[in-house]
Amino acid sequence: MTTTPTSNTDHTTRIPPAEITGVKGALVKRMVEKKLGQVPTAVGVFWHNPPVLFATSGLGSKLQKWDACDEQLKSFAHIAVASLVGCTWCLDFNYFEARNKGLDVDKAREIPRWREVDVFTPLERDVLEYAEAMSQTPPTVTDELVDRLHEAIGPAALVELTSVISFANMTTRGNVALGIESDGFAAACGMRPLAERPPVDSAPTQRR
């Protein structure tokens, strides 16, 4: 779905976005605008170092082609990481992308408070717990949690899920560090606001 987000003027990035110029810059803007309706703030920030931008976006594109793990589980995991880390850009964009991919957006919007609601399956709850546990410092992943996921989705899907969560940590933490916040993609589509994350520290849950 192509949309035209409302520019967010309530925040500024810690590094001002660069002007996207040159032949490659024109191609980048054309492709991104065709898909999203505008060039996200993050593209301008990372344009200060195009090799980093291209490498990161290239990895993200390759990640989208992986198919050993269910797409909804991977999407939910990425949103869980974004919620825990506090990356409003990733929260907004992945919520928006969940709709584009035909995923369950009613569940997706509840991810920031997944421990307090009962809309998720036991497997989805394990995935959300795994995403948060991997994102702690140090990680709080347990043998029991990995064993349950291994049994439920198999080794190939678990390796893929783990890599997606690792990538989510790289992008969300980089965005937060650079002050890159939501560009309003979900709101521009008329999607309901994401649920708010309860003001409590995350901790591994007991087996349900």
XYZ file of C-alpha atoms in Angstrom:
208
model
C 0.000 0.000 0.000
C 1.363 3.413 -0.952
C 0.491 6.217 1.403
C 1.515 9.758 2.162
C 2.448 10.058 5.827
C 2.155 13.322 7.637
C 5.627 14.697 8.282
C 6.518 14.606 11.941
C 7.703 18.064 12.962
C 7.651 17.372 16.687
C 11.163 15.966 16.764
C 14.533 16.438 15.177
C 17.169 13.805 14.551
C 20.495 14.033 16.357
C 22.240 14.222 12.976
C 20.376 16.436 10.469
C 19.293 14.497 7.354
C 21.580 15.003 4.365
C 20.328 16.160 0.983
C 19.905 13.057 -1.165
C 21.664 13.898 -4.417
C 23.277 12.284 -7.453
C 22.082 9.541 -9.766
C 21.928 6.945 -6.989
C 20.129 9.406 -4.771
C 17.505 10.039 -7.435
C 16.946 6.311 -7.867
C 16.650 5.800 -4.130
C 14.098 8.584 -3.776
C 12.072 7.314 -6.721
C 11.901 3.754 -5.393
C 11.088 4.784 -1.841
C 8.492 7.367 -2.823
C 6.796 4.843 -5.105
C 6.453 2.405 -2.228
C 5.835 4.723 0.715
C 4.691 8.065 -0.670
C 7.610 9.981 0.817
C 11.267 9.522 1.690
C 11.551 8.497 5.361
C 13.665 10.636 7.640
C 15.973 7.687 8.249
C 17.057 7.621 4.600
C 18.272 11.206 4.822
C 20.173 10.534 8.035
C 21.893 7.455 6.638
C 22.625 9.222 3.345
C 25.614 10.757 5.154
C 27.177 7.323 4.577
C 25.595 5.672 1.518
C 27.612 2.420 1.804
C 26.119 1.868 5.260
C 22.636 2.693 3.979
C 22.933 0.328 1.009
C 24.415 -2.489 3.092
C 21.737 -2.210 5.753
C 18.851 -1.922 3.301
C 20.329 -4.756 1.234
C 20.392 -7.018 4.260
C 16.831 -6.016 5.064
C 15.751 -6.879 1.513
C 17.407 -10.289 1.703
C 15.776 -10.909 5.057
C 12.353 -10.288 3.469
C 12.975 -13.218 1.103
C 13.570 -15.767 3.866
C 10.635 -18.152 4.167
C 11.474 -20.848 6.685
C 9.612 -19.053 9.471
C 6.018 -17.843 9.436
C 5.816 -14.186 8.340
C 3.457 -13.195 11.118
C 5.742 -14.596 13.807
C 8.693 -12.638 12.392
C 6.650 -9.448 12.126
C 5.385 -9.789 15.694
C 8.942 -10.399 16.928
C 10.236 -7.233 15.222
C 7.437 -5.145 16.732
C 8.171 -6.623 20.167
C 11.834 -5.581 19.875
C 10.851 -2.082 18.742
C 8.458 -1.735 21.671
C 11.047 -2.884 24.205
C 13.851 -0.712 22.802
C 11.548 2.265 22.281
C 11.978 2.766 18.534
C 8.860 4.645 17.438
C 9.961 4.556 13.781
C 10.179 0.755 13.722
C 6.970 0.369 15.717
C 5.063 2.551 13.277
C 6.612 1.129 10.104
C 6.289 -2.544 11.061
C 2.690 -2.038 12.193
C 2.025 -0.385 8.806
C 3.817 -3.229 6.997
C 1.777 -5.822 8.882
C -1.313 -4.372 7.233
C 0.366 -4.325 3.815
C 1.248 -8.007 4.177
C -2.256 -8.995 5.221
C -1.224 -9.966 8.742
C -3.411 -9.717 11.847
C -3.181 -6.000 12.674
C -5.577 -6.325 15.620
C -3.035 -8.585 17.281
C -0.095 -6.496 16.079
C -1.398 -3.352 17.776
C -1.536 -5.208 21.114
C 2.116 -6.299 21.082
C 3.400 -3.490 23.349
C 1.175 -4.922 26.115
C 1.212 -8.572 25.078
C 1.713 -9.823 28.625
C -1.528 -8.165 29.751
C -3.873 -9.377 26.990
C -5.109 -12.829 25.958
C -5.307 -12.486 22.165
C -2.078 -14.351 21.397
C -1.591 -18.079 20.950
C 0.914 -19.920 23.166
C 3.382 -20.025 20.242
C 3.013 -16.289 19.577
C 3.580 -15.567 23.248
C 6.752 -17.665 23.196
C 7.965 -15.741 20.135
C 7.275 -12.402 21.819
C 9.018 -13.574 24.975
C 11.986 -14.781 22.916
C 12.230 -11.419 21.118
C 12.311 -9.568 24.426
C 14.680 -12.031 26.075
C 17.158 -11.732 23.190
C 16.951 -7.943 23.447
C 17.885 -7.699 27.115
C 21.433 -6.887 28.218
C 22.615 -9.488 28.903
C 20.123 -11.711 27.066
C 17.737 -13.643 29.312
C 16.945 -16.516 26.916
C 16.359 -19.816 28.686
C 16.885 -23.390 27.540
C 13.218 -24.120 28.200
C 12.038 -21.300 25.926
C 14.331 -22.345 23.082
C 13.262 -25.961 23.488
C 9.592 -25.002 23.159
C 10.248 -22.943 20.036
C 12.465 -25.654 18.551
C 9.723 -28.218 19.027
C 7.008 -25.912 17.668
C 8.630 -24.461 14.544
C 11.762 -26.539 13.886
C 15.455 -25.626 13.677
C 15.436 -23.806 10.323
C 12.602 -21.492 11.354
C 14.162 -20.901 14.772
C 17.493 -19.892 13.247
C 15.633 -17.535 10.899
C 13.558 -16.055 13.708
C 16.693 -15.511 15.786
C 18.386 -13.697 12.910
C 15.334 -11.495 12.335
C 15.330 -10.512 16.003
C 19.061 -9.756 15.829
C 18.487 -7.537 12.777
C 15.612 -5.803 14.583
C 17.936 -4.975 17.466
C 20.487 -3.454 15.089
C 17.953 -1.220 13.351
C 15.902 -0.214 16.380
C 18.875 0.663 18.546
C 20.525 2.618 15.727
C 17.360 4.621 15.134
C 16.970 5.430 18.823
C 20.623 6.474 19.112
C 20.290 8.835 16.135
C 16.938 10.248 17.247
C 14.985 8.842 14.287
C 11.310 8.739 15.243
C 7.984 7.787 13.652
C 7.126 9.191 10.223
C 3.422 8.450 10.727
C 2.874 5.720 8.152
C 0.244 3.846 10.175
C -1.674 7.004 11.059
C -1.733 8.048 7.405
C -3.533 4.766 6.626
C -6.107 5.426 9.334
C -4.853 2.548 11.458
C -5.733 2.519 15.144
C -2.885 3.690 17.398
C -0.708 0.976 18.873
C -1.420 0.026 22.448
C 0.891 1.631 24.974
C 3.542 -0.405 26.695
C 2.957 -0.764 30.458
C 5.553 1.139 32.525
C 7.164 -1.987 33.984
C 10.455 -3.757 33.356
C 10.353 -6.809 31.088
C 11.235 -10.144 32.653
C 10.999 -13.749 31.513
C 7.544 -15.212 32.137
C 6.741 -18.521 33.733
C 5.565 -21.330 31.476
C 1.851 -20.837 30.854
